[in-house]
mmCIF file of C-alpha atoms in Angstrom:
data_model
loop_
_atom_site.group_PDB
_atom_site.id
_atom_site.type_symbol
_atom_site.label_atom_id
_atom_site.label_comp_id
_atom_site.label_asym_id
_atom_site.label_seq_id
_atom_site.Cartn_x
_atom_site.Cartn_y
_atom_site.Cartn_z
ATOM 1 C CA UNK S 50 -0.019 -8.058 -19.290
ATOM 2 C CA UNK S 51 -2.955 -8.945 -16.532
ATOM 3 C CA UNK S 52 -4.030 -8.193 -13.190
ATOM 4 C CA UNK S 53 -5.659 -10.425 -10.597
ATOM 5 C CA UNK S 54 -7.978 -8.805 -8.259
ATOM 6 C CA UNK S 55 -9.822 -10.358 -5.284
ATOM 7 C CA UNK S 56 -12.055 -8.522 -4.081
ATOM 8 C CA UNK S 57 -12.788 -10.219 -0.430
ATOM 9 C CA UNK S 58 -15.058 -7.488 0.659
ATOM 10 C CA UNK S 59 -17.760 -8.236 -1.817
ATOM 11 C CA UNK S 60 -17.199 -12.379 -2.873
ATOM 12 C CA UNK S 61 -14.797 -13.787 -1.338
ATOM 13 C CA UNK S 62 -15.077 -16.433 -3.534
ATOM 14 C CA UNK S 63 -14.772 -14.219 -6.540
ATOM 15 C CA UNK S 64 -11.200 -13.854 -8.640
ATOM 16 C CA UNK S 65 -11.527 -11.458 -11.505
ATOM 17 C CA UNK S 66 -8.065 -11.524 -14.223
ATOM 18 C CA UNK S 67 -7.656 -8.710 -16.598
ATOM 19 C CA UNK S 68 -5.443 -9.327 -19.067
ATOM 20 C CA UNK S 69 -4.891 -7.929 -22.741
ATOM 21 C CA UNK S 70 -5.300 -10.090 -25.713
ATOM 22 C CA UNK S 71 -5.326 -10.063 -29.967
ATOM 23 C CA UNK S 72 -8.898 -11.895 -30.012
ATOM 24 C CA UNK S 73 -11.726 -10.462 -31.039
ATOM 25 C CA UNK S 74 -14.852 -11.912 -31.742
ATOM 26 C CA UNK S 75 -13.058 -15.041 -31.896
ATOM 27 C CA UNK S 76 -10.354 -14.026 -34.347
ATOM 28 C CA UNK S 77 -6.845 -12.683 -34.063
ATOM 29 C CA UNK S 78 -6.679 -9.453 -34.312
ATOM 30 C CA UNK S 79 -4.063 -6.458 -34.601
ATOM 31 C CA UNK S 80 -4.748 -4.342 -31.672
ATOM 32 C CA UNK S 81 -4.821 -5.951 -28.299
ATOM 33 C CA UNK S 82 -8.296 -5.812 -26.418
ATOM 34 C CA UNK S 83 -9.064 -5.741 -22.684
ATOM 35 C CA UNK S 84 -9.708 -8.691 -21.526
ATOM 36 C CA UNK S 85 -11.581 -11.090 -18.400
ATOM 37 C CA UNK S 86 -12.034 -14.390 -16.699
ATOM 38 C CA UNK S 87 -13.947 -15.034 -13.759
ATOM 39 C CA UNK S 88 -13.047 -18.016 -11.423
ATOM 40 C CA UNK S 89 -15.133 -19.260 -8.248
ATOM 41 C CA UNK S 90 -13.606 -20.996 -5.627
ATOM 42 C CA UNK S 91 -16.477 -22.461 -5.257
ATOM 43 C CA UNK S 92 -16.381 -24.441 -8.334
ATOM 44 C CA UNK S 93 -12.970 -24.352 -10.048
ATOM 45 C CA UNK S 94 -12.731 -25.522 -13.227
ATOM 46 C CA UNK S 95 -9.638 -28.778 -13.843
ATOM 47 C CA UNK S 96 -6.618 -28.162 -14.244
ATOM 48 C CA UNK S 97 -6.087 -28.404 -17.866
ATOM 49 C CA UNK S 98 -9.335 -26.200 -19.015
ATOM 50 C CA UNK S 99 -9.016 -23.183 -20.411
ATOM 51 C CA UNK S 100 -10.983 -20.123 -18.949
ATOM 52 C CA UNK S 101 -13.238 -18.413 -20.327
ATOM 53 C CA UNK S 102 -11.947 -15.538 -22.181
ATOM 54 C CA UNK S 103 -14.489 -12.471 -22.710
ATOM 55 C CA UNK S 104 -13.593 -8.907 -23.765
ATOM 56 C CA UNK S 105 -13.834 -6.041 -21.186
ATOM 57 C CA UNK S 106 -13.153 -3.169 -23.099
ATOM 58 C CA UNK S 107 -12.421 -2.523 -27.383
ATOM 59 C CA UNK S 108 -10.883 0.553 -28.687
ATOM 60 C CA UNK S 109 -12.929 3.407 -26.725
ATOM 61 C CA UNK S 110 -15.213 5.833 -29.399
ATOM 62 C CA UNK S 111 -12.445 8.826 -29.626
ATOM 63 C CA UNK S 112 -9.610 7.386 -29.102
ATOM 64 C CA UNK S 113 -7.362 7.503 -32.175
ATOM 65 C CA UNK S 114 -3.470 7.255 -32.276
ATOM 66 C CA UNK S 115 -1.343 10.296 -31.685
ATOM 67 C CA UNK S 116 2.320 10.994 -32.095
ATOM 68 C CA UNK S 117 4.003 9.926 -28.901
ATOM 69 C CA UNK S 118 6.840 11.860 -27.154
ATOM 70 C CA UNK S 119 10.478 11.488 -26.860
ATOM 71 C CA UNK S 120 9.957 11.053 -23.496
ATOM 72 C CA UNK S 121 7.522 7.879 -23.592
ATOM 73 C CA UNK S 122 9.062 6.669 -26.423
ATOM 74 C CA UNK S 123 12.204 5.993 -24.699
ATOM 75 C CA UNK S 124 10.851 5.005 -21.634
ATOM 76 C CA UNK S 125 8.542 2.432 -23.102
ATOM 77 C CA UNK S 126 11.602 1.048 -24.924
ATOM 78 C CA UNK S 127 13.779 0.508 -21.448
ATOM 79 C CA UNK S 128 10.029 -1.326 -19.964
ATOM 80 C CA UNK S 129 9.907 -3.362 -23.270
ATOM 81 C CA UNK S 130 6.454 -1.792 -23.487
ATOM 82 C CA UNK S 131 3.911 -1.646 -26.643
ATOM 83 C CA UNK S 132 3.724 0.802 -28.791
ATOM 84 C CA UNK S 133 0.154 0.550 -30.062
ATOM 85 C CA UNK S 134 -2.750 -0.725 -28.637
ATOM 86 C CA UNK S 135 -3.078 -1.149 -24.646
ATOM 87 C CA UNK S 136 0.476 -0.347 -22.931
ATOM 88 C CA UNK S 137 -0.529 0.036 -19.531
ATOM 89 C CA UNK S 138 -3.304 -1.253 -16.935
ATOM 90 C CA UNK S 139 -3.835 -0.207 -13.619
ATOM 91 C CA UNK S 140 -6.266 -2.225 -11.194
ATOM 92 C CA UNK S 141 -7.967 -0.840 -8.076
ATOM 93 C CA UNK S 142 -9.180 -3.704 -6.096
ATOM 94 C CA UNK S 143 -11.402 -1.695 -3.922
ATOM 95 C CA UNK S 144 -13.788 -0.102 -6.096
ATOM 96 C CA UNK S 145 -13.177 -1.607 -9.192
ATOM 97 C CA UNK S 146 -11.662 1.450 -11.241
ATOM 98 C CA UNK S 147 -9.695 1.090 -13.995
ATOM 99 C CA UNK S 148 -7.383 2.953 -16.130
ATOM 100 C CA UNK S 149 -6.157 1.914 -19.702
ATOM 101 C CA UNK S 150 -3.366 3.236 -21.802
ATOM 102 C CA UNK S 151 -3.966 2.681 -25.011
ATOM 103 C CA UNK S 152 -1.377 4.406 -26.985
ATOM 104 C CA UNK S 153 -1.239 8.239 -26.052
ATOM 105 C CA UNK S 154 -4.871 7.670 -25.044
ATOM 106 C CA UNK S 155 -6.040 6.959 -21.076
ATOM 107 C CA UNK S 156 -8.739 5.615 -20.551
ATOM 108 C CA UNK S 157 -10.353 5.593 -16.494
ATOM 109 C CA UNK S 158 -14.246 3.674 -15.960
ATOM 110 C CA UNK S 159 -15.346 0.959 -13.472
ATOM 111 C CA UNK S 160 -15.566 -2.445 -13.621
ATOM 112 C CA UNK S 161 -18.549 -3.020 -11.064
ATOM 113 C CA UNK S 162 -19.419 -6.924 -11.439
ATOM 114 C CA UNK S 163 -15.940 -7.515 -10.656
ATOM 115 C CA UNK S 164 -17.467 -9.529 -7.837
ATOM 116 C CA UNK S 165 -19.570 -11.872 -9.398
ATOM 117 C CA UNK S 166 -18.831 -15.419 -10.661
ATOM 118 C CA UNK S 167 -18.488 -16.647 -14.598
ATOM 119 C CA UNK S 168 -21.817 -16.025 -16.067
ATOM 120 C CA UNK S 169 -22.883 -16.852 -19.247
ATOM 121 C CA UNK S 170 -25.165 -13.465 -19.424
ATOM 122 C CA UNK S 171 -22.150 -11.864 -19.698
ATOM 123 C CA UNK S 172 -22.103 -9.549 -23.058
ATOM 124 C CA UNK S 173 -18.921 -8.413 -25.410
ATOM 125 C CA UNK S 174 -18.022 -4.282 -24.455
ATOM 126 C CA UNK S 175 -18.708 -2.448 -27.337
ATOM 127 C CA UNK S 176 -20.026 -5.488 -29.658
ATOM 128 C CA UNK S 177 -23.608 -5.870 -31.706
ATOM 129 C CA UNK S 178 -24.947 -7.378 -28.184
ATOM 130 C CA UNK S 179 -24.316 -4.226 -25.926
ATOM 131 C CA UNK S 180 -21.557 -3.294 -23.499
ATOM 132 C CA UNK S 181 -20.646 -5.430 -20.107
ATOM 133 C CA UNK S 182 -23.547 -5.462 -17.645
ATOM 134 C CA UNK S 183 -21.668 -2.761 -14.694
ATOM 135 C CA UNK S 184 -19.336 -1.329 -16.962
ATOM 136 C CA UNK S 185 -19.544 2.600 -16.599
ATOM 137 C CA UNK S 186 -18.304 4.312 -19.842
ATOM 138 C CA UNK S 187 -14.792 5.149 -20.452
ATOM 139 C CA UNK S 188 -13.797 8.693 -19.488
ATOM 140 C CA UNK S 189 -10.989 9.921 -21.814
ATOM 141 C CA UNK S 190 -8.259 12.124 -19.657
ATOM 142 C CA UNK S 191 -7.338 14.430 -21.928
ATOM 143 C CA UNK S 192 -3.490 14.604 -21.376
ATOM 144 C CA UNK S 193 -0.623 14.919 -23.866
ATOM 145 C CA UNK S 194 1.452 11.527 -23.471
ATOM 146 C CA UNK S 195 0.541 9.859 -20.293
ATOM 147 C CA UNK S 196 3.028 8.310 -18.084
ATOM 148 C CA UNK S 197 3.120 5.985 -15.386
ATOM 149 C CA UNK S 198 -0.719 7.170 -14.507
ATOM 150 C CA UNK S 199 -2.027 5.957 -11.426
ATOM 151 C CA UNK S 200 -5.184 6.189 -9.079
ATOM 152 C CA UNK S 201 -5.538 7.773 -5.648
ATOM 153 C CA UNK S 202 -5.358 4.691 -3.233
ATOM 154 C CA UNK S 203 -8.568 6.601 -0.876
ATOM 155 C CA UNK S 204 -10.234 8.540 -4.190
ATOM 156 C CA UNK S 205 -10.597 6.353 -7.567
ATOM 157 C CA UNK S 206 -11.911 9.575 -9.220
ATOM 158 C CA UNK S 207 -8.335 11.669 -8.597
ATOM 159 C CA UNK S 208 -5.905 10.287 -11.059
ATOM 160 C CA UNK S 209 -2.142 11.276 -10.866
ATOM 161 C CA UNK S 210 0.324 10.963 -14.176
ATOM 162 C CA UNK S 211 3.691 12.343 -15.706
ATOM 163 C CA UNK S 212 3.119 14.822 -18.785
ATOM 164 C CA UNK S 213 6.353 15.893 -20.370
ATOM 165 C CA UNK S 214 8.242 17.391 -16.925
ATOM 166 C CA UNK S 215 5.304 18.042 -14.751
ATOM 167 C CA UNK S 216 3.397 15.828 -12.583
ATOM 168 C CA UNK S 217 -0.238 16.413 -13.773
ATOM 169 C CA UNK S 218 -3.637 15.528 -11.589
ATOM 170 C CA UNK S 219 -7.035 14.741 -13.439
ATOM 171 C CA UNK S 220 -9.989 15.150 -11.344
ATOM 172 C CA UNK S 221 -12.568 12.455 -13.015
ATOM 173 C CA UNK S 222 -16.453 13.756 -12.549
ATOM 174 C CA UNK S 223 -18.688 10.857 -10.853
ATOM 175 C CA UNK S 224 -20.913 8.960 -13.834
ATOM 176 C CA UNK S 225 -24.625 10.089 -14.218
ATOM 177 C CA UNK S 226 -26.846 7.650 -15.903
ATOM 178 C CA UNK S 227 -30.201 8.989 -17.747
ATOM 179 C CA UNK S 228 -32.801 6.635 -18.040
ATOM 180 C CA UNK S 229 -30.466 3.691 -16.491
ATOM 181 C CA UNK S 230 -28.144 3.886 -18.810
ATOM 182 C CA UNK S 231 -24.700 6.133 -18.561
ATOM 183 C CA UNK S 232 -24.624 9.943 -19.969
ATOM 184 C CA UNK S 233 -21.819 11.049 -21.937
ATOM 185 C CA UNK S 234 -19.166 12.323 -19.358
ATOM 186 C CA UNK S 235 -17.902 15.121 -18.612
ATOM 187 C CA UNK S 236 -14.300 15.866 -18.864
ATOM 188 C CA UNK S 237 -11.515 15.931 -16.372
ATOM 189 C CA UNK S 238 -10.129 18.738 -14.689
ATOM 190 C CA UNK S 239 -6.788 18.558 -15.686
ATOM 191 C CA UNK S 240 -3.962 20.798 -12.976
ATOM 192 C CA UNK S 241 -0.278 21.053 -13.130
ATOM 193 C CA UNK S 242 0.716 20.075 -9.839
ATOM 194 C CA UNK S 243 4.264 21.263 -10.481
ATOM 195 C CA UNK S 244 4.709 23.758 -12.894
ATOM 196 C CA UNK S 245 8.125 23.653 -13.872
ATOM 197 C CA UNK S 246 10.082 26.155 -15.872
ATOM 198 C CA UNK S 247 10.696 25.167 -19.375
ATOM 199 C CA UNK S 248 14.607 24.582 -20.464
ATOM 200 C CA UNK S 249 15.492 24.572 -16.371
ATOM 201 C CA UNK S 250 16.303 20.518 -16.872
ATOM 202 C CA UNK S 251 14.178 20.137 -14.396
ATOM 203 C CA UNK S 252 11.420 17.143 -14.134
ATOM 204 C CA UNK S 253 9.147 16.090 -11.832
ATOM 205 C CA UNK S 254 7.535 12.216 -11.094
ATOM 206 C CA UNK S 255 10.003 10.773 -13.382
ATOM 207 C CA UNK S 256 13.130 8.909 -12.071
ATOM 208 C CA UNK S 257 16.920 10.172 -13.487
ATOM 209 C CA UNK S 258 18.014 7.434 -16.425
ATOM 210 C CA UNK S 259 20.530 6.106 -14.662
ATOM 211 C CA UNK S 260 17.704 4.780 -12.300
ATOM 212 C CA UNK S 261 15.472 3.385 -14.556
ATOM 213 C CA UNK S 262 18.807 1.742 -16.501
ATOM 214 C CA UNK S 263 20.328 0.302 -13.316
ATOM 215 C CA UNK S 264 17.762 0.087 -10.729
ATOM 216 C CA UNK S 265 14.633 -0.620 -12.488
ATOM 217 C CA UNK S 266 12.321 2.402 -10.998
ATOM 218 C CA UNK S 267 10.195 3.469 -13.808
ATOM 219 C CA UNK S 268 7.743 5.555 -11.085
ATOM 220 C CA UNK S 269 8.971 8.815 -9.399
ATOM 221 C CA UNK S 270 5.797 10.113 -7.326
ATOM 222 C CA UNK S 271 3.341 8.230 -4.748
ATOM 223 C CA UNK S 272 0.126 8.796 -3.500
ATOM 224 C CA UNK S 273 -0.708 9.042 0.346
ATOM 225 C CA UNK S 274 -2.479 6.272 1.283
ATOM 226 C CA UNK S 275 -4.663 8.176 3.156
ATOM 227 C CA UNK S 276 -6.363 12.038 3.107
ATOM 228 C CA UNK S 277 -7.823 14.336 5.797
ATOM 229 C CA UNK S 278 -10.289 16.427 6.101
ATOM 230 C CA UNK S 279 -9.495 20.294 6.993
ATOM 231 C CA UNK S 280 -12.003 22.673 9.155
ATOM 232 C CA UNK S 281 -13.592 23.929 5.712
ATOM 233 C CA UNK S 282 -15.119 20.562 5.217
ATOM 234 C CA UNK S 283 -12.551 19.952 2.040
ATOM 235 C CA UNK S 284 -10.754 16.746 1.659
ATOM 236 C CA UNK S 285 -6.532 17.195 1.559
ATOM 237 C CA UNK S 286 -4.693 15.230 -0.054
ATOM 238 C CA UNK S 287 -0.988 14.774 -0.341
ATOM 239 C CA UNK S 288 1.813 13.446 -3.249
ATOM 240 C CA UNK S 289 5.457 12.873 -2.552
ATOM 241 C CA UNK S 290 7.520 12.764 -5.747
ATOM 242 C CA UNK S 291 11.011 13.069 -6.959
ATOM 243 C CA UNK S 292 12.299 16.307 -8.563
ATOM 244 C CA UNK S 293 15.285 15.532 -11.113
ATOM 245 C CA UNK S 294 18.382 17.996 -11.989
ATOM 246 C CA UNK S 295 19.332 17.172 -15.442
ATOM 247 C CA UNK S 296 21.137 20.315 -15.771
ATOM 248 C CA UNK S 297 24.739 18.929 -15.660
ATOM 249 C CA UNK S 298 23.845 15.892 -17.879
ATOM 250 C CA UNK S 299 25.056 16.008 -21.732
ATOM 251 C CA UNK S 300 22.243 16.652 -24.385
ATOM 252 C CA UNK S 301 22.649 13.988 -27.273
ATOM 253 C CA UNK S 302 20.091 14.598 -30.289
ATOM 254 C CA UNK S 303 17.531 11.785 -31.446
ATOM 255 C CA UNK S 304 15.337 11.452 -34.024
ATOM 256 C CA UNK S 305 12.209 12.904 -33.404
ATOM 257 C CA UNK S 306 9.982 10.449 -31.987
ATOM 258 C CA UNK S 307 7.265 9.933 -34.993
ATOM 259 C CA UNK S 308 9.098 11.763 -37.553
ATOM 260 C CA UNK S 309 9.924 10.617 -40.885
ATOM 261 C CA UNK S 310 12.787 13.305 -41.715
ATOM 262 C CA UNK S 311 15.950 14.509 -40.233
ATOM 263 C CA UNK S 312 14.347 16.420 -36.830
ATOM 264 C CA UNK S 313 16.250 15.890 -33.600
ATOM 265 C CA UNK S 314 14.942 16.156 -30.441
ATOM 266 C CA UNK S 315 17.077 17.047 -27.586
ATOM 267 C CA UNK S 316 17.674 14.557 -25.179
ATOM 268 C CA UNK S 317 19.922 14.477 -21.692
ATOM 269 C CA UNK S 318 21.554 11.230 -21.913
ATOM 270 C CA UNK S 319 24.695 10.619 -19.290
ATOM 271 C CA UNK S 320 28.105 9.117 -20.958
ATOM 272 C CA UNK S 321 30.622 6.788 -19.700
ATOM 273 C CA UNK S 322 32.722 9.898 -16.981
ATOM 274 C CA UNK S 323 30.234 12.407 -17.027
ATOM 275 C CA UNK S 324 27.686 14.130 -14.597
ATOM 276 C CA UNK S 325 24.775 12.168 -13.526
ATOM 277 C CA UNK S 326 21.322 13.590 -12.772
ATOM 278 C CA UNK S 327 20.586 14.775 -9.343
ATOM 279 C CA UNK S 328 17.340 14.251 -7.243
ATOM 280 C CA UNK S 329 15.958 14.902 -4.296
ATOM 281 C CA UNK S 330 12.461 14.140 -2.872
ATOM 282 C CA UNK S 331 8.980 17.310 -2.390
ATOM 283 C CA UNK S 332 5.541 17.089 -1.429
ATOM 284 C CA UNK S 333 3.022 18.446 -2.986
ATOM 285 C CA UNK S 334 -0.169 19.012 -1.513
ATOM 286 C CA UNK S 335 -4.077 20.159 -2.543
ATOM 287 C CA UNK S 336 -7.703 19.989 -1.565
ATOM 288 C CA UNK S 337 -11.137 18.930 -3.132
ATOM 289 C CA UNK S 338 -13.839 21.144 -2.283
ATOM 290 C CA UNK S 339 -17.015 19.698 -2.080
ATOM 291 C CA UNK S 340 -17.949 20.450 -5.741
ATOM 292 C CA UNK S 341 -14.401 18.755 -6.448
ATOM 293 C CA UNK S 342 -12.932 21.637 -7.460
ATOM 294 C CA UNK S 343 -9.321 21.387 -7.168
ATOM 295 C CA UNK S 344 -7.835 24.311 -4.763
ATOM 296 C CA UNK S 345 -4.907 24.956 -2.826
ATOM 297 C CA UNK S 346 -1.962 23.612 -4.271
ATOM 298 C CA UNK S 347 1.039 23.587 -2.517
ATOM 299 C CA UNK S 348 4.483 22.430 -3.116
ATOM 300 C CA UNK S 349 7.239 21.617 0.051
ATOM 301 C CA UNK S 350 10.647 21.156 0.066
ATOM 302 C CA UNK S 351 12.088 18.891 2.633
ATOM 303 C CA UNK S 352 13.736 21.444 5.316
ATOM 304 C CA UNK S 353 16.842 20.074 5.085
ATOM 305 C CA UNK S 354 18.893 18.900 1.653
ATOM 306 C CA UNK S 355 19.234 15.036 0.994
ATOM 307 C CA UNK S 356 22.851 16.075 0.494
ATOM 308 C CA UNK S 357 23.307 17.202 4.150
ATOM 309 C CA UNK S 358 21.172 14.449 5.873
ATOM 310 C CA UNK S 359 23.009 11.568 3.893
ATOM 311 C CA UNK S 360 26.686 12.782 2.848
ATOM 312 C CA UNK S 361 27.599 9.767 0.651
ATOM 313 C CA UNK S 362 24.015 10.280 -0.804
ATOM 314 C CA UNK S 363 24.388 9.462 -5.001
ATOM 315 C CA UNK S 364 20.780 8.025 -5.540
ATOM 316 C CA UNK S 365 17.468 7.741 -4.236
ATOM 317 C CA UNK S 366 16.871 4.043 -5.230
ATOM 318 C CA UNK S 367 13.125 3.537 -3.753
ATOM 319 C CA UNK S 368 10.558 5.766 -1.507
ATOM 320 C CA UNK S 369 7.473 5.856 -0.690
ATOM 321 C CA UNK S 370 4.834 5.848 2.480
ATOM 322 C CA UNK S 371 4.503 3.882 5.509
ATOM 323 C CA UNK S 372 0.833 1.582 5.245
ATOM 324 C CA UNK S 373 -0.524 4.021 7.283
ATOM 325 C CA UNK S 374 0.382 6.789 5.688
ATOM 326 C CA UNK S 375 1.597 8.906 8.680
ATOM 327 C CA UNK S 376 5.310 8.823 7.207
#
């Protein structure tokens, strides 16, 4: 797994990979680390050398392995994705932010020498010799089994996620540094953005099986690429994400996820001449006050069914905004 990030703005000569890796110190290890290599333009290195290789970020302090849900259990299966160590990584190439998944554990800091070319200053996170020069201290988000999490595209601090059948928001409090060097942070406000009922089979942010089987969609919510700014002087922003109808859908039993006995968990899982899911698309909208308080929350319906706009209508195979974020 890596991400390449270019960050034109700041060096345009500057290409930063993050990758994961099982080297540590030098030696394989078990649990695959964050890792980082720099390359200049400028002075690119021939074509059979190997980068250089530096770790960005080690297990975080507090972040120990819990039992993982049904839910991400399967899905990770259908994405062929770990079970342990770092699962997921998610990049933004505008102000450096980054979130980890590591496990049931997510993980959001910056990365703010992302612009600057392979140095040999450069120090190991977490190791005898100190953590990465610009590195801000991992924030943990405090949410039971994180899916799909990913960062505001016009507010790195607001991070949106799937938590069981809700869409959940964490609202990540700014770093403070005391005496130059970063405070212990605060935690995230965590808010249900959706609420559902329990035992409706109802889910938000989380495509239908059938889509994730046939059509490869693994995401069912997207940000607004852009926010506005109301007469109260708070910032609006705005999420539009898929609301599922497993109601018709036969439950099948599975072993509980984690469990060593006989405990089922049940699970809607469509057979060969059955009922599909139904979806259909909602908004869902809230400010940030200027304390970043998280107020407001409304959710829309579209003011007409997908049924009745498209007749033949069966599945909702991608969405999303416009660039602009105006539609």
């Amino acid at each position: 797994m890596w991400h390449c990030s270019l960050f034109t703005s700041l060096q345009p000569t500057s290409c930063r990979l993050y990758y994961t890796g099982i080297i540590q110190d030098g030696l394989p290890s078990r649990e695959a680390s964050l890792l980082y290599a720099d390359v200049c333009s400028s002075s690119l290195p021939p074509p059979d050398a190997e980068l250089s290789s530096k770790p960005l970020l080690f297990q975080a302090p507090g972040a120990h392995p819990r039992e993982t849900s049904l839910a991400a259990s399967l899905l990770r299966e259908r994405m062929r994705m770990e079970y342990s160590g770092i699962s997921d990584l998610k990049v933004d190439v505008d102000t450096g932010c980054i979130l980890v998944l590591m496990g049931d554990q997510l993980l959001h800091f910056f990365d703010n020498r992302a612009d600057s070319c392979p140095s040999s200053l450069t120090l190991s996170a977490n190791s005898a010799e100190g953590p990465v020069s610009g590195v801000t201290r991992p924030t943990l988000i405090p949410v039971s089994s994180p899916l799909q999490p990913a960062i505001c595209p016009v507010n790195p601090y607001l991070v949106a996620m799937v938590s069981d059948i809700d869409l959940i928001l964490a609202a990540v409090p700014r770093p403070t540094t005391v005496a130059g060097v970063d405070a212990s942070p605060n935690p995230p406000a965590i808010v249900n953005l959706t609420n559902l009922p329990s035992g409706a089979a109802l889910s938000a942010g989380s495509p239908a099986f059938v889509i994730q089987e046939e059509f490869d969609r693994y995401v069912g919510f997207w940000w607004r690429p852009r926010s506005e700014t109301n007469s109260a002087g708070n910032n609006v922003y705005w999420l539009l994400y898929e609301e599922t109808d497993e109601s018709m859908v036969d439950i099948t039993y599975l072993p509980r996820s984690g469990a060593w006995g006989a405990e089922l968990e049940p699970h809607r899982y469509p057979k060969p001449g059955k009922a599909n899911a139904t979806s259909t698309l909602k908004l869902v909208r809230f400010e940030m006050g200027r304390n970043n308080e998280i107020t407001e929350v409304r959710k829309m319906t579209l003011p007409w069914p997908l049924f009745k706009l498209l007749p033949d209508f069966e599945y909702i195979v991608r969405a999303g905004w416009t660039k602009d974020g105006s539609q």
